[in-house]
Tab-separated table of C-alpha atoms in Angstrom:
chain	number	residue	atom	x	y	z
A	1	MET	CA	-11.920	-6.961	102.423
A	2	ASP	CA	-9.542	-4.197	103.560
A	3	LYS	CA	-9.320	-0.825	101.846
A	4	ARG	CA	-6.151	-1.733	99.930
A	5	SER	CA	-7.705	-4.914	98.545
A	6	ALA	CA	-10.925	-3.107	97.653
A	7	GLY	CA	-8.948	-0.418	95.775
A	8	ALA	CA	-6.991	-3.006	93.857
A	9	PHE	CA	-10.198	-4.832	92.943
A	10	LEU	CA	-11.839	-1.620	91.699
A	11	SER	CA	-8.727	-0.777	89.679
A	12	LEU	CA	-8.761	-4.250	88.118
A	13	ARG	CA	-12.479	-3.927	87.278
A	14	CYS	CA	-11.798	-0.569	85.715
A	15	ARG	CA	-8.966	-1.900	83.557
A	16	LEU	CA	-11.019	-4.953	82.638
A	17	GLY	CA	-13.936	-2.725	81.658
A	18	VAL	CA	-11.702	-0.617	79.451
A	19	PHE	CA	-10.282	-3.726	77.821
A	20	ILE	CA	-13.752	-5.214	77.187
A	21	GLY	CA	-14.906	-1.893	75.797
A	22	LEU	CA	-11.990	-1.723	73.404
A	23	LEU	CA	-12.529	-5.348	72.407
A	24	LEU	CA	-16.202	-4.665	71.665
A	25	LEU	CA	-15.216	-1.606	69.632
A	26	VAL	CA	-12.773	-3.644	67.574
A	27	LEU	CA	-15.326	-6.397	67.047
A	28	SER	CA	-17.919	-3.844	66.089
A	29	PHE	CA	-15.539	-2.283	63.564
A	30	SER	CA	-14.704	-5.704	62.164
A	31	ALA	CA	-18.340	-6.681	61.898
A	32	GLY	CA	-19.369	-3.407	60.360
A	33	CYS	CA	-16.470	-2.642	58.008
A	34	ARG	CA	-14.084	-5.446	57.281
A	35	PRO	CA	-16.598	-7.785	55.612
A	36	ASP	CA	-17.387	-5.040	53.118
A	37	LEU	CA	-13.725	-4.532	52.404
A	38	LEU	CA	-13.181	-8.250	52.081
A	39	SER	CA	-16.270	-8.488	49.920
A	40	ASP	CA	-14.968	-5.728	47.661
A	41	ARG	CA	-11.589	-7.376	47.402
A	42	THR	CA	-13.170	-10.740	46.650
A	43	ALA	CA	-15.342	-9.149	43.978
A	44	GLU	CA	-12.282	-7.547	42.396
A	45	GLU	CA	-10.432	-10.832	42.463
A	46	GLN	CA	-13.407	-12.542	40.832
A	47	ILE	CA	-13.533	-10.084	37.896
A	48	PRO	CA	-11.846	-11.939	35.019
A	49	PRO	CA	-9.186	-10.115	32.982
A	50	LEU	CA	-10.392	-8.536	29.761
A	51	THR	CA	-10.167	-10.718	26.685
A	52	LEU	CA	-8.227	-9.588	23.638
A	53	ASP	CA	-11.505	-8.687	21.940
A	54	GLU	CA	-12.706	-6.667	24.943
A	55	GLN	CA	-9.428	-4.771	25.146
A	56	ALA	CA	-9.630	-4.041	21.418
A	57	ASP	CA	-13.225	-2.833	21.722
A	58	ARG	CA	-12.277	-0.416	24.503
A	59	LEU	CA	-9.393	1.028	22.551
A	60	VAL	CA	-11.431	1.415	19.372
A	61	ALA	CA	-14.223	3.125	21.319
A	62	SER	CA	-11.704	5.619	22.719
A	63	MET	CA	-10.464	6.715	19.265
A	64	THR	CA	-11.659	9.589	17.142
A	65	THR	CA	-12.486	8.984	13.489
A	66	PRO	CA	-9.225	10.613	12.265
A	67	GLU	CA	-7.277	8.378	14.667
A	68	LYS	CA	-9.042	5.273	13.397
A	69	VAL	CA	-8.393	6.170	9.771
A	70	GLY	CA	-4.714	6.725	10.577
A	71	GLN	CA	-4.445	3.197	11.967
A	72	MET	CA	-5.545	1.932	8.558
A	73	VAL	CA	-2.626	3.552	6.711
A	74	MET	CA	0.971	2.296	6.549
A	75	ILE	CA	3.517	4.581	4.908
A	76	GLY	CA	7.169	4.913	3.978
A	77	ILE	CA	9.274	7.794	5.243
A	78	HIS	CA	12.415	9.503	3.984
A	79	GLY	CA	15.677	9.914	5.821
A	80	LYS	CA	17.620	7.985	8.376
A	81	GLN	CA	16.417	9.946	11.385
A	82	LEU	CA	13.105	11.210	12.641
A	83	ASP	CA	12.635	14.550	10.893
A	84	GLU	CA	9.888	17.162	10.659
A	85	ASP	CA	8.241	15.449	7.674
A	86	SER	CA	7.842	12.137	9.457
A	87	ARG	CA	6.812	13.915	12.664
A	88	TYR	CA	4.129	15.757	10.727
A	89	MET	CA	2.721	12.537	9.235
A	90	LEU	CA	2.558	10.867	12.645
A	91	ARG	CA	1.151	13.924	14.386
A	92	GLN	CA	-1.311	15.131	11.774
A	93	PHE	CA	-2.596	11.840	10.365
A	94	HIS	CA	-2.128	9.385	13.274
A	95	ILE	CA	-0.370	6.953	10.928
A	96	GLY	CA	-0.489	3.364	12.196
A	97	GLY	CA	2.567	1.841	10.555
A	98	ILE	CA	5.900	2.530	8.851
A	99	LEU	CA	7.578	0.395	6.185
A	100	LEU	CA	11.327	0.917	6.031
A	101	PHE	CA	13.540	0.777	2.944
A	102	ASP	CA	17.254	0.945	2.131
A	103	ARG	CA	16.960	4.737	2.170
A	104	ASN	CA	16.270	4.515	5.916
A	105	ILE	CA	19.152	2.219	6.883
A	106	GLU	CA	22.792	3.183	7.363
A	107	SER	CA	24.064	1.273	10.399
A	108	GLY	CA	22.798	-0.924	13.185
A	109	ASP	CA	22.920	1.813	15.818
A	110	GLN	CA	21.243	4.278	13.460
A	111	LEU	CA	18.438	1.796	12.663
A	112	LYS	CA	17.802	1.072	16.329
A	113	SER	CA	17.722	4.787	17.020
A	114	LEU	CA	15.305	5.461	14.162
A	115	THR	CA	12.756	2.825	15.183
A	116	ALA	CA	12.960	3.939	18.822
A	117	GLN	CA	12.484	7.585	17.818
A	118	LEU	CA	9.478	6.714	15.679
A	119	GLN	CA	7.785	4.772	18.465
A	120	GLU	CA	8.591	7.361	21.117
A	121	TYR	CA	7.276	10.251	19.041
A	122	ALA	CA	4.149	8.412	17.893
A	123	GLN	CA	3.133	7.694	21.487
A	124	GLY	CA	4.467	10.947	22.921
A	125	LYS	CA	2.726	14.150	23.851
A	126	GLU	CA	2.661	15.709	20.372
A	127	ALA	CA	1.359	12.774	18.307
A	128	GLY	CA	-0.522	11.215	21.212
A	129	GLN	CA	-1.205	7.857	19.599
A	130	LYS	CA	-2.832	5.249	21.828
A	131	LEU	CA	-0.936	2.350	20.278
A	132	PRO	CA	2.593	1.612	19.073
A	133	LEU	CA	3.394	1.657	15.391
A	134	PHE	CA	3.775	-1.359	13.193
A	135	ILE	CA	7.345	-1.048	11.870
A	136	GLY	CA	8.019	-3.373	8.966
A	137	LEU	CA	10.566	-4.360	6.353
A	138	ASP	CA	10.580	-6.452	3.161
A	139	GLU	CA	13.110	-9.101	4.105
A	140	GLU	CA	12.138	-11.984	1.838
A	141	GLY	CA	15.670	-13.109	1.125
A	142	GLY	CA	17.699	-13.172	-2.068
A	143	ARG	CA	17.231	-10.111	-4.243
A	144	VAL	CA	14.504	-8.659	-2.005
A	145	SER	CA	16.598	-8.001	1.096
A	146	ARG	CA	16.858	-4.550	2.661
A	147	GLY	CA	19.748	-2.963	4.527
A	148	ARG	CA	22.345	-5.489	3.441
A	149	ALA	CA	25.127	-3.536	5.158
A	150	VAL	CA	23.353	-4.139	8.465
A	151	ILE	CA	21.038	-7.120	8.002
A	152	PRO	CA	22.569	-10.288	6.506
A	153	ALA	CA	20.539	-11.210	3.420
A	154	PRO	CA	18.746	-14.545	3.885
A	155	LEU	CA	18.818	-17.128	1.142
A	156	SER	CA	16.156	-16.615	-1.498
A	157	GLU	CA	13.020	-18.718	-1.253
A	158	GLN	CA	14.013	-20.448	-4.477
A	159	GLU	CA	17.376	-21.498	-2.975
A	160	ILE	CA	15.673	-22.780	0.162
A	161	GLY	CA	13.052	-24.620	-1.880
A	162	MET	CA	15.673	-26.275	-4.062
A	163	GLY	CA	17.264	-27.670	-0.911
A	164	GLY	CA	14.171	-29.837	-0.485
A	165	ASP	CA	13.857	-29.449	3.298
A	166	PRO	CA	10.948	-27.290	4.573
A	167	ALA	CA	12.666	-27.120	7.966
A	168	GLN	CA	15.190	-24.778	6.359
A	169	ALA	CA	12.366	-22.313	5.675
A	170	GLU	CA	11.478	-22.337	9.361
A	171	GLU	CA	15.097	-21.868	10.406
A	172	SER	CA	15.621	-18.993	7.964
A	173	ALA	CA	12.423	-17.233	9.082
A	174	GLY	CA	13.326	-17.593	12.748
A	175	THR	CA	16.843	-16.257	12.195
A	176	THR	CA	15.567	-13.311	10.166
A	177	ALA	CA	12.930	-12.530	12.787
A	178	ALA	CA	15.482	-12.447	15.597
A	179	ILE	CA	17.720	-10.060	13.650
A	180	LEU	CA	14.890	-7.700	12.727
A	181	GLN	CA	13.521	-7.650	16.263
A	182	GLN	CA	16.812	-6.453	17.696
A	183	TYR	CA	16.445	-3.356	15.522
A	184	GLY	CA	12.875	-2.619	16.634
A	185	ILE	CA	11.169	-4.134	13.580
A	186	GLN	CA	8.105	-6.278	14.358
A	187	VAL	CA	6.786	-7.066	10.865
A	188	ASP	CA	8.513	-8.927	8.050
A	189	PHE	CA	6.629	-8.688	4.764
A	190	ALA	CA	7.375	-12.302	3.936
A	191	PRO	CA	6.993	-15.148	3.086
A	192	VAL	CA	6.044	-14.994	-0.574
A	193	ALA	CA	3.296	-17.607	-0.964
A	194	ASP	CA	3.156	-17.463	-4.767
A	195	ILE	CA	3.822	-20.462	-6.994
A	196	ASN	CA	6.648	-19.547	-9.285
A	197	GLY	CA	7.323	-19.580	-12.954
A	198	GLY	CA	11.074	-19.557	-12.320
A	199	ASP	CA	11.087	-16.542	-9.964
A	200	SER	CA	13.712	-16.626	-7.209
A	201	ARG	CA	11.194	-15.059	-4.792
A	202	ASP	CA	9.094	-18.251	-4.560
A	203	TYR	CA	9.746	-21.638	-2.983
A	204	SER	CA	8.425	-23.888	-5.725
A	205	GLY	CA	6.301	-24.276	-8.834
A	206	ASP	CA	4.411	-27.118	-7.163
A	207	ALA	CA	1.462	-26.030	-5.013
A	208	GLN	CA	1.827	-28.663	-2.285
A	209	THR	CA	5.585	-28.191	-2.031
A	210	ALA	CA	5.208	-24.414	-1.833
A	211	ALA	CA	2.541	-24.855	0.857
A	212	ALA	CA	4.868	-27.026	2.959
A	213	PHE	CA	7.660	-24.431	2.832
A	214	VAL	CA	5.355	-21.458	3.449
A	215	SER	CA	3.809	-23.218	6.451
A	216	ARG	CA	7.216	-23.923	7.984
A	217	ALA	CA	8.290	-20.326	7.392
A	218	ALA	CA	5.141	-19.253	9.263
A	219	ASP	CA	6.187	-21.580	12.106
A	220	GLY	CA	9.578	-19.877	12.255
A	221	TYR	CA	8.093	-16.399	12.494
A	222	GLU	CA	5.527	-17.414	15.082
A	223	LYS	CA	8.044	-19.140	17.335
A	224	ALA	CA	10.073	-15.908	17.285
A	225	GLY	CA	6.977	-13.780	17.956
A	226	MET	CA	7.334	-11.902	14.654
A	227	ILE	CA	4.358	-10.687	12.613
A	228	TYR	CA	4.618	-11.862	9.008
A	229	ALA	CA	2.707	-11.334	5.765
A	230	LEU	CA	1.524	-13.883	3.239
A	231	LYS	CA	1.827	-12.370	-0.207
A	232	HIS	CA	0.732	-11.696	-2.947
A	233	PHE	CA	-2.870	-12.921	-2.634
A	234	PRO	CA	-4.342	-14.658	-4.552
A	235	GLY	CA	-0.994	-15.425	-6.224
A	236	ILE	CA	1.060	-13.624	-8.876
A	237	GLY	CA	3.235	-16.484	-10.123
A	238	ARG	CA	1.530	-16.566	-13.533
A	239	SER	CA	1.946	-12.832	-14.166
A	240	ARG	CA	4.424	-11.718	-16.812
A	241	VAL	CA	4.060	-7.972	-16.192
A	242	ASP	CA	5.715	-6.187	-13.260
A	243	SER	CA	2.945	-4.639	-11.145
A	244	HIS	CA	5.269	-1.774	-10.288
A	245	ARG	CA	4.844	-0.694	-13.902
A	246	GLU	CA	1.366	-1.738	-15.023
A	247	VAL	CA	-1.603	-3.968	-14.339
A	248	SER	CA	-1.901	-7.400	-15.905
A	249	ARG	CA	-4.501	-10.131	-16.089
A	250	VAL	CA	-4.069	-13.661	-14.798
A	251	ASP	CA	-6.185	-15.844	-17.034
A	252	VAL	CA	-6.785	-18.827	-14.800
A	253	THR	CA	-10.095	-20.433	-13.949
A	254	GLU	CA	-11.483	-20.358	-10.436
A	255	ALA	CA	-10.884	-24.103	-10.252
A	256	GLY	CA	-7.287	-23.508	-11.333
A	257	LEU	CA	-6.802	-20.997	-8.540
A	258	GLU	CA	-8.254	-23.485	-6.044
A	259	GLN	CA	-5.924	-26.262	-7.180
A	260	GLU	CA	-2.783	-24.149	-7.480
A	261	GLU	CA	-2.436	-20.521	-6.310
A	262	LEU	CA	-4.635	-20.731	-3.230
A	263	VAL	CA	-3.055	-23.878	-1.786
A	264	PRO	CA	-0.161	-22.180	0.122
A	265	PHE	CA	-2.456	-19.438	1.432
A	266	ARG	CA	-5.057	-21.928	2.605
A	267	ALA	CA	-2.407	-24.015	4.369
A	268	VAL	CA	-1.631	-21.098	6.680
A	269	ILE	CA	-5.138	-19.636	6.983
A	270	GLU	CA	-6.583	-22.958	8.118
A	271	HIS	CA	-3.945	-23.621	10.785
A	272	LYS	CA	-2.634	-20.308	12.120
A	273	SER	CA	-4.124	-17.693	14.451
A	274	PRO	CA	-5.255	-14.707	12.360
A	275	GLU	CA	-3.732	-12.073	14.648
A	276	ASN	CA	-0.240	-13.409	13.838
A	277	TYR	CA	-0.014	-12.369	10.195
A	278	PHE	CA	-1.232	-10.101	7.419
A	279	VAL	CA	-2.480	-11.206	4.060
A	280	LEU	CA	-1.094	-8.790	1.462
A	281	VAL	CA	-3.237	-8.482	-1.664
A	282	SER	CA	-1.807	-7.972	-5.143
A	283	HIS	CA	-2.805	-5.502	-7.868
A	284	LEU	CA	-3.404	-8.089	-10.616
A	285	ILE	CA	-6.764	-8.700	-12.282
A	286	TYR	CA	-8.203	-12.203	-12.069
A	287	PRO	CA	-11.039	-12.306	-14.631
A	288	ALA	CA	-12.438	-15.541	-13.221
A	289	LEU	CA	-13.137	-13.642	-10.004
A	290	ASP	CA	-13.503	-10.022	-11.136
A	291	ALA	CA	-12.886	-8.971	-14.725
A	292	GLU	CA	-12.847	-5.260	-13.941
A	293	HIS	CA	-10.930	-4.572	-10.731
A	294	PRO	CA	-7.402	-5.400	-9.547
A	295	ALA	CA	-7.429	-7.711	-6.538
A	296	SER	CA	-6.561	-4.851	-4.145
A	297	GLN	CA	-9.695	-3.016	-5.309
A	298	SER	CA	-11.946	-6.064	-5.676
A	299	GLU	CA	-14.724	-7.014	-3.287
A	300	ALA	CA	-14.967	-10.389	-5.027
A	301	VAL	CA	-11.333	-11.149	-4.181
A	302	MET	CA	-10.918	-9.662	-0.701
A	303	THR	CA	-14.382	-10.154	0.753
A	304	GLY	CA	-15.879	-12.947	-1.330
A	305	LEU	CA	-12.813	-15.176	-1.654
A	306	LEU	CA	-10.437	-14.278	1.172
A	307	ARG	CA	-12.912	-13.470	3.931
A	308	LYS	CA	-15.935	-15.622	3.162
A	309	LYS	CA	-14.604	-18.608	1.248
A	310	LEU	CA	-11.216	-19.049	2.907
A	311	GLY	CA	-12.405	-17.723	6.274
A	312	PHE	CA	-9.552	-15.307	6.970
A	313	SER	CA	-10.481	-13.002	9.858
A	314	GLY	CA	-7.180	-11.160	10.305
A	315	VAL	CA	-5.729	-7.983	8.805
A	316	VAL	CA	-5.868	-7.611	5.028
A	317	ILE	CA	-3.386	-5.093	3.625
A	318	THR	CA	-2.899	-3.926	0.039
A	319	ASP	CA	0.342	-3.952	-1.860
A	320	ASP	CA	1.872	-0.492	-2.354
A	321	LEU	CA	-0.723	1.831	-3.919
A	322	GLU	CA	2.014	3.757	-5.727
A	323	MET	CA	2.630	0.794	-8.018
A	324	GLY	CA	1.703	1.509	-11.615
A	325	ALA	CA	-0.839	-1.314	-11.745
A	326	VAL	CA	-3.245	0.870	-9.752
A	327	ALA	CA	-1.653	4.348	-9.618
A	328	ASN	CA	-1.844	4.674	-13.409
A	329	HIS	CA	-5.601	4.215	-13.337
A	330	ALA	CA	-7.078	6.258	-10.469
A	331	PRO	CA	-6.255	9.210	-8.200
A	332	TYR	CA	-4.725	8.417	-4.829
A	333	ARG	CA	-7.746	9.822	-2.996
A	334	GLU	CA	-9.798	7.139	-4.708
A	335	LEU	CA	-7.406	4.200	-4.386
A	336	GLY	CA	-7.431	3.922	-0.604
A	337	LYS	CA	-11.183	4.421	-0.426
A	338	ARG	CA	-11.868	1.758	-3.047
A	339	ALA	CA	-9.549	-0.715	-1.327
A	340	VAL	CA	-11.348	-0.352	2.014
A	341	GLN	CA	-14.781	-0.493	0.393
A	342	ALA	CA	-13.706	-3.766	-1.236
A	343	GLY	CA	-12.512	-5.280	2.047
A	344	ALA	CA	-8.971	-4.102	2.885
A	345	ASP	CA	-8.185	-3.212	6.502
A	346	MET	CA	-4.947	-1.355	5.781
A	347	VAL	CA	-3.552	0.388	2.738
A	348	LEU	CA	0.162	0.489	2.037
A	349	ILE	CA	1.661	3.552	0.359
A	350	CYS	CA	5.389	3.772	0.518
A	351	HIS	CA	7.192	6.644	-1.132
A	352	GLU	CA	5.837	10.172	-1.592
A	353	TYR	CA	4.388	12.158	1.299
A	354	ALA	CA	1.950	13.933	-1.033
A	355	HIS	CA	0.520	10.596	-2.182
A	356	GLU	CA	0.353	9.284	1.389
A	357	THR	CA	-1.512	12.424	2.424
A	358	ASP	CA	-3.987	12.029	-0.437
A	359	VAL	CA	-4.715	8.421	0.491
A	360	TYR	CA	-5.346	9.328	4.129
A	361	LEU	CA	-7.548	12.321	3.280
A	362	GLY	CA	-9.468	10.306	0.692
A	363	LEU	CA	-10.300	7.712	3.341
A	364	LEU	CA	-11.222	10.329	5.932
A	365	ASP	CA	-13.476	12.192	3.493
A	366	ALA	CA	-15.180	8.923	2.547
A	367	VAL	CA	-15.991	8.215	6.190
A	368	LYS	CA	-17.249	11.738	6.789
A	369	SER	CA	-19.476	11.567	3.690
A	370	GLY	CA	-20.847	8.147	4.600
A	371	GLU	CA	-19.317	6.363	1.590
A	372	ILE	CA	-17.524	4.221	4.169
A	373	SER	CA	-19.507	3.676	7.359
A	374	GLU	CA	-18.059	4.185	10.815
A	375	GLU	CA	-18.896	0.581	11.608
A	376	ARG	CA	-16.910	-0.595	8.577
A	377	VAL	CA	-13.934	1.405	9.852
A	378	ASN	CA	-14.403	-0.047	13.343
A	379	GLU	CA	-14.268	-3.588	11.932
A	380	SER	CA	-10.867	-2.948	10.368
A	381	VAL	CA	-9.428	-1.003	13.284
A	382	ARG	CA	-10.541	-3.716	15.692
A	383	ARG	CA	-8.521	-6.267	13.718
A	384	ILE	CA	-5.508	-3.954	13.639
A	385	VAL	CA	-5.728	-3.270	17.375
A	386	ARG	CA	-6.040	-6.991	18.149
A	387	MET	CA	-2.800	-7.630	16.275
A	388	LYS	CA	-1.032	-4.804	18.069
A	389	LEU	CA	-2.268	-5.990	21.468
A	390	ALA	CA	-1.068	-9.512	20.691
A	391	HIS	CA	2.370	-8.546	19.403
A	392	VAL	CA	3.427	-4.927	19.772
A	393	LEU	CA	2.226	-3.817	23.213
């Protein structure tokens, strides 16, 4: 081999050695590092997403007691724009929901702006809430229709029921839901599931007929993704006294309730997912169940009947605590506390900021004193958070 050939051979060996060295380095890196990275990635991919319950548990665990109590309170506000009063309620008391009234509605653009402002402030830096608000409206149809200048009033339940076609209840609910949603409203406090004594708010005086219409209305809301509320548990059709003014007694046997009033409620409870709707509890006294307490303050009604007997595991909310049926008989600091002790998850108080403040502080004091346990609060807040995760987030 001449000198030129020998030099070329040595140069080739040198380059080949460098190449083999680099190859071994790459293989060593791959053997030592990449499997770990791939293993990590595989492990991450194998971790299943959190269930709704697990997400709810995490959120509840992250909340302070005042924040939890705030989630259990739904209030009304004054004015057509976010003002310092409503800011204060959201910031100071961590309020979980707002029910709107005619006093809050002037035009479509104004209503959209108001609901957006409420949500933005509630979850903003000052209020710092971890969840969006429930924003609701009573849009039953007929004479109970809010914001008529903006929201077309649906037919009353009585008019729909007289038409004889339950599909019309579904269509009306779906149409109403779509209109409310475009204004940032996620909860319609309807349908009325009572059996009427000639009241335009109810579908029918026949239990099975009312159940068919209520069930189809529930279908309409659910297909639109709207939270709804069955009311007024366990049924106020027999009452002849307006609960806004005073309490009254419904003298019906437990068997009578089973055969009549409870039929529309059971039709939904047995067939619908509990995170899709509230059950709103009335302020009437049902002596066959509890001769002393209005339903919204009665453990026999909310826990014994609604939870245990009918098996409802969703959010139970009271009717407005400023109604005379309860407000005439106890201080506001007691009303909210008694409702939760009896089984309510949320209390509704709609008009005066002073009364709303008293209800919140009464609940908070009861938790701090141990009259209501932290675990009892967690049970309610978990249900509320599940509903918000399913519909509002």
